[in-house]
Coordinates of C-alpha atoms in Angstrom, one line a residue:
X1 CA 59.7 -39.6 15.9
X2 CA 57.2 -36.9 14.7
X3 CA 56.5 -33.9 16.9
X4 CA 53.1 -33.8 18.5
X5 CA 51.6 -30.4 19.4
X6 CA 51.2 -30.0 23.1
X7 CA 47.5 -29.3 22.6
X8 CA 47.0 -32.4 20.6
X9 CA 48.8 -34.5 23.2
X10 CA 46.4 -33.1 25.9
X11 CA 43.4 -34.0 23.7
X12 CA 44.8 -37.5 23.2
X13 CA 45.0 -37.9 26.9
X14 CA 41.4 -36.8 27.3
X15 CA 40.3 -39.4 24.7
X16 CA 42.5 -42.1 26.4
X17 CA 40.7 -41.5 29.7
X18 CA 37.3 -41.6 28.0
X19 CA 36.4 -38.2 29.3
X20 CA 33.3 -36.9 27.5
X21 CA 32.0 -34.0 29.6
X22 CA 33.3 -31.0 31.6
X23 CA 32.1 -32.6 34.8
X24 CA 34.6 -35.5 34.2
X25 CA 37.6 -33.2 34.0
X26 CA 39.0 -34.0 37.4
X27 CA 42.5 -32.6 37.0
X28 CA 43.8 -34.1 40.3
X29 CA 42.6 -37.6 39.2
X30 CA 44.2 -37.1 35.8
X31 CA 47.5 -36.1 37.5
X32 CA 47.3 -39.3 39.7
X33 CA 46.7 -41.4 36.6
X34 CA 49.8 -40.0 35.0
X35 CA 51.9 -40.7 38.1
X36 CA 51.8 -37.1 39.5
X37 CA 51.0 -36.5 43.2
X38 CA 49.5 -33.1 43.7
X39 CA 50.2 -31.2 46.9
X40 CA 48.9 -27.8 47.9
X41 CA 51.2 -25.7 50.0
X42 CA 52.3 -22.1 50.6
X43 CA 55.0 -21.2 48.0
X44 CA 57.1 -18.1 47.7
X45 CA 58.3 -16.8 44.4
X46 CA 56.5 -19.2 42.2
X47 CA 53.1 -20.7 41.6
X48 CA 54.0 -24.3 41.3
X49 CA 57.0 -26.7 41.3
X50 CA 57.5 -30.1 39.7
X51 CA 60.0 -32.7 40.8
X52 CA 60.0 -36.2 39.3
X53 CA 62.0 -39.4 39.1
X54 CA 61.4 -42.4 36.8
X55 CA 57.6 -42.8 36.5
X56 CA 56.6 -40.7 39.5
X57 CA 56.5 -36.9 40.2
X58 CA 55.3 -34.5 42.8
X59 CA 53.6 -31.2 41.7
X60 CA 53.4 -28.7 44.5
X61 CA 50.8 -26.0 43.9
X62 CA 50.4 -22.7 45.7
X63 CA 47.0 -22.3 47.3
X64 CA 45.0 -19.7 45.4
X65 CA 41.7 -17.9 46.0
X66 CA 40.6 -19.0 42.6
X67 CA 40.0 -22.7 42.0
X68 CA 40.5 -22.0 38.3
X69 CA 44.0 -20.8 38.9
X70 CA 44.8 -24.0 40.9
X71 CA 43.4 -26.2 38.2
X72 CA 45.4 -24.5 35.5
X73 CA 48.6 -24.9 37.6
X74 CA 47.9 -28.6 38.0
X75 CA 47.2 -29.0 34.3
X76 CA 50.4 -27.0 33.5
X77 CA 52.5 -29.3 35.6
X78 CA 51.0 -32.4 34.0
X79 CA 52.0 -30.9 30.7
X80 CA 55.6 -30.5 31.9
X81 CA 55.6 -34.1 33.1
X82 CA 54.4 -35.6 29.9
X83 CA 56.2 -33.2 27.5
X84 CA 59.5 -32.4 29.3
X85 CA 60.2 -35.4 31.6
X86 CA 63.7 -35.4 33.1
X87 CA 63.6 -31.7 34.1
X88 CA 62.5 -29.9 37.3
X89 CA 60.4 -26.7 37.1
X90 CA 59.5 -23.7 39.2
X91 CA 56.6 -22.1 37.3
X92 CA 54.6 -18.9 37.4
X93 CA 51.4 -20.4 36.1
X94 CA 48.6 -18.8 38.1
X95 CA 46.9 -17.2 35.2
X96 CA 46.6 -18.2 31.5
X97 CA 46.9 -14.6 30.4
X98 CA 50.3 -14.3 32.1
X99 CA 51.3 -17.6 30.7
X100 CA 50.5 -16.7 27.1
X101 CA 52.9 -13.8 27.3
X102 CA 55.8 -16.1 28.5
X103 CA 59.0 -16.0 26.5
X104 CA 60.0 -19.4 27.6
X105 CA 59.2 -22.1 25.0
X106 CA 58.7 -24.9 27.4
X107 CA 56.4 -22.8 29.5
X108 CA 54.3 -22.0 26.4
X109 CA 54.1 -25.6 25.6
X110 CA 52.9 -26.5 29.1
X111 CA 50.4 -23.6 28.8
X112 CA 49.0 -24.9 25.5
X113 CA 48.7 -28.4 27.0
X114 CA 46.9 -27.1 30.1
X115 CA 44.4 -25.1 28.0
X116 CA 43.5 -28.1 25.9
X117 CA 43.3 -30.5 28.8
X118 CA 40.9 -28.2 30.8
X119 CA 38.9 -27.2 27.7
X120 CA 39.1 -30.0 25.2
X121 CA 37.9 -29.2 21.7
X122 CA 35.5 -32.1 21.3
X123 CA 33.7 -31.2 24.5
X124 CA 33.9 -27.4 24.2
X125 CA 33.2 -26.9 20.5
X126 CA 29.5 -28.1 20.4
X127 CA 28.7 -26.0 23.5
X128 CA 30.1 -22.9 21.9
X129 CA 28.4 -23.6 18.6
X130 CA 25.1 -23.9 20.4
X131 CA 25.4 -20.3 21.7
X132 CA 25.2 -18.7 18.2
X133 CA 26.4 -15.1 19.1
X134 CA 27.4 -15.4 22.8
X135 CA 28.1 -12.5 25.2
X136 CA 30.7 -12.6 27.9
X137 CA 27.9 -13.5 30.3
X138 CA 27.1 -16.6 28.2
X139 CA 30.8 -17.4 28.2
X140 CA 31.1 -16.9 32.0
X141 CA 28.5 -19.7 32.4
X142 CA 30.5 -22.0 30.2
X143 CA 33.7 -21.1 32.1
X144 CA 31.9 -22.0 35.4
X145 CA 30.9 -25.4 34.0
X146 CA 34.5 -26.1 33.1
X147 CA 35.8 -24.6 36.3
X148 CA 38.2 -22.2 34.6
X149 CA 38.6 -18.4 34.6
X150 CA 36.6 -16.3 32.1
X151 CA 39.9 -15.0 30.7
X152 CA 41.1 -18.5 30.1
X153 CA 37.8 -19.4 28.4
X154 CA 37.8 -16.3 26.2
X155 CA 41.3 -17.0 24.9
X156 CA 40.4 -20.6 24.3
X157 CA 37.3 -19.4 22.4
X158 CA 39.4 -17.3 20.1
X159 CA 41.8 -20.2 19.5
X160 CA 39.0 -22.5 18.5
X161 CA 38.3 -20.3 15.5
X162 CA 34.6 -21.2 15.2
X163 CA 33.3 -17.7 15.9
X164 CA 34.5 -14.4 14.4
X165 CA 35.7 -12.9 17.7
X166 CA 38.5 -10.8 19.1
X167 CA 38.9 -10.9 22.9
X168 CA 40.9 -8.3 24.7
X169 CA 41.7 -6.8 28.1
X170 CA 42.1 -3.1 28.8
X171 CA 43.2 -1.1 31.9
X172 CA 43.4 2.6 32.5
X173 CA 46.8 2.6 30.7
X174 CA 45.4 0.9 27.6
X175 CA 45.4 -2.5 26.0
X176 CA 46.9 -5.3 28.1
X177 CA 46.5 -8.2 25.8
X178 CA 44.3 -9.5 23.0
X179 CA 43.6 -12.7 21.0
X180 CA 41.8 -13.0 17.7
X181 CA 40.3 -16.0 16.0
X182 CA 42.7 -16.9 13.2
X183 CA 40.3 -16.2 10.3
X184 CA 39.5 -12.7 11.6
X185 CA 41.6 -10.5 9.2
X186 CA 44.6 -9.1 10.9
X187 CA 44.1 -5.8 9.0
X188 CA 41.6 -4.8 11.8
X189 CA 43.9 -3.0 14.2
X190 CA 42.6 -2.6 17.8
X191 CA 42.9 0.9 19.4
X192 CA 45.5 1.0 22.1
X193 CA 43.3 3.1 24.3
X194 CA 39.6 2.7 24.9
X195 CA 37.3 4.9 22.9
X196 CA 34.9 7.0 24.9
X197 CA 32.0 5.6 22.8
X198 CA 32.7 2.0 23.8
X199 CA 30.8 0.2 26.5
X200 CA 34.2 -0.9 27.9
X201 CA 35.1 2.7 28.5
X202 CA 32.0 3.3 30.6
X203 CA 32.6 0.2 32.7
X204 CA 36.3 1.0 33.3
X205 CA 35.4 4.5 34.4
X206 CA 32.5 3.5 36.6
X207 CA 29.9 5.1 34.3
X208 CA 27.8 1.9 34.3
X209 CA 27.7 -1.0 36.7
X210 CA 28.2 -4.6 35.7
X211 CA 28.1 -5.9 32.1
X212 CA 27.1 -4.3 28.9
X213 CA 26.5 -5.9 25.5
X214 CA 25.1 -4.7 22.2
X215 CA 25.7 -3.2 18.7
X216 CA 28.6 -0.9 18.4
X217 CA 30.3 1.1 15.6
X218 CA 33.5 -0.6 14.6
X219 CA 35.0 2.8 14.6
X220 CA 34.9 2.7 18.4
X221 CA 37.4 -0.2 18.3
X222 CA 39.6 -0.1 15.3
X223 CA 42.1 2.4 14.0
X224 CA 41.2 1.7 10.4
X225 CA 40.0 4.6 8.3
X226 CA 37.0 2.7 7.0
X227 CA 35.9 1.3 10.4
X228 CA 33.0 3.7 10.6
X229 CA 31.4 1.8 7.7
X230 CA 30.8 -1.2 9.8
X231 CA 29.0 -2.4 13.0
X232 CA 30.0 -5.2 15.3
X233 CA 28.7 -6.7 18.6
X234 CA 30.6 -5.6 21.7
X235 CA 30.3 -7.4 25.0
X236 CA 32.3 -6.0 28.0
X237 CA 32.4 -6.7 31.7
X238 CA 34.6 -5.9 34.7
X239 CA 37.7 -8.1 35.1
X240 CA 40.5 -8.6 37.7
X241 CA 42.6 -5.8 39.0
X242 CA 40.3 -3.0 37.9
X243 CA 40.5 -4.0 34.3
X244 CA 37.8 -4.7 31.7
X245 CA 37.4 -7.8 29.5
X246 CA 36.0 -7.3 26.0
X247 CA 34.7 -9.6 23.3
X248 CA 34.1 -8.2 19.8
X249 CA 31.9 -10.3 17.5
X250 CA 32.5 -9.3 13.8
X251 CA 29.1 -10.1 12.4
X252 CA 29.4 -8.0 9.2
X253 CA 30.6 -10.3 6.4
X254 CA 32.0 -7.2 4.5
X255 CA 34.6 -6.9 7.2
X256 CA 36.3 -10.0 5.9
X257 CA 38.5 -10.3 2.8
X258 CA 36.6 -10.0 -0.4
X259 CA 33.3 -10.3 1.5
X260 CA 34.1 -14.0 2.3
X261 CA 33.6 -15.3 5.8
X262 CA 35.1 -18.6 7.0
X263 CA 32.5 -18.6 9.8
X264 CA 29.5 -18.2 7.4
X265 CA 30.7 -21.3 5.6
X266 CA 30.6 -23.2 9.0
X267 CA 27.0 -22.2 9.5

């Protein structure tokens, strides 16, 4: 039996259920269809549990202030049920960013499943392509339509690899995490600490309120010696826990290998 990627399995499920819009992504209904009863309770020490027998399971989800966190937890447990049936789980799945840093293979598989279930490629791709050069404010509206967190949507955007973007999160102690579209050259090395010339630095240090987007020197973001030869588009906005979320759009084709851009070919 050939191995099916967790994300592909989630996309298959979306197709099987004839889901064609973000509004139809009722994660509790999907769980019920797959034999999983969802309960919301106060949990200590974990965000969700899954216990199943035969063709039925109970997923217990910790109540959260963010509906996006609850939905991701439910989708994560559906992933465990379909991918890892026969096991019981106590999961820390309240935030996709935390999940992506997990060292446990089964948790990563459930994370990938959840991401694709809540943000299916066939539904999300045309929406993103219609935005041309989106800012984080644009992406926030898309995240709201899919009822997921902006962090989750930004990471999913990078994974789609249809726009030349790097998304990252910074705190006062530096870089927390980042994700790049796969065709963005890995030679571009993000600075570990925010540059004072970046919009993100101003937001993090309360020099400006709200969001800020616009052209920026690549030298403000990358350690590379030749970074000051290029410009990019920076979009930054406040995030959770006093952090700042950043999206860098590499719109200069010369930043790509041999002047070639996978994204230009896609139009």
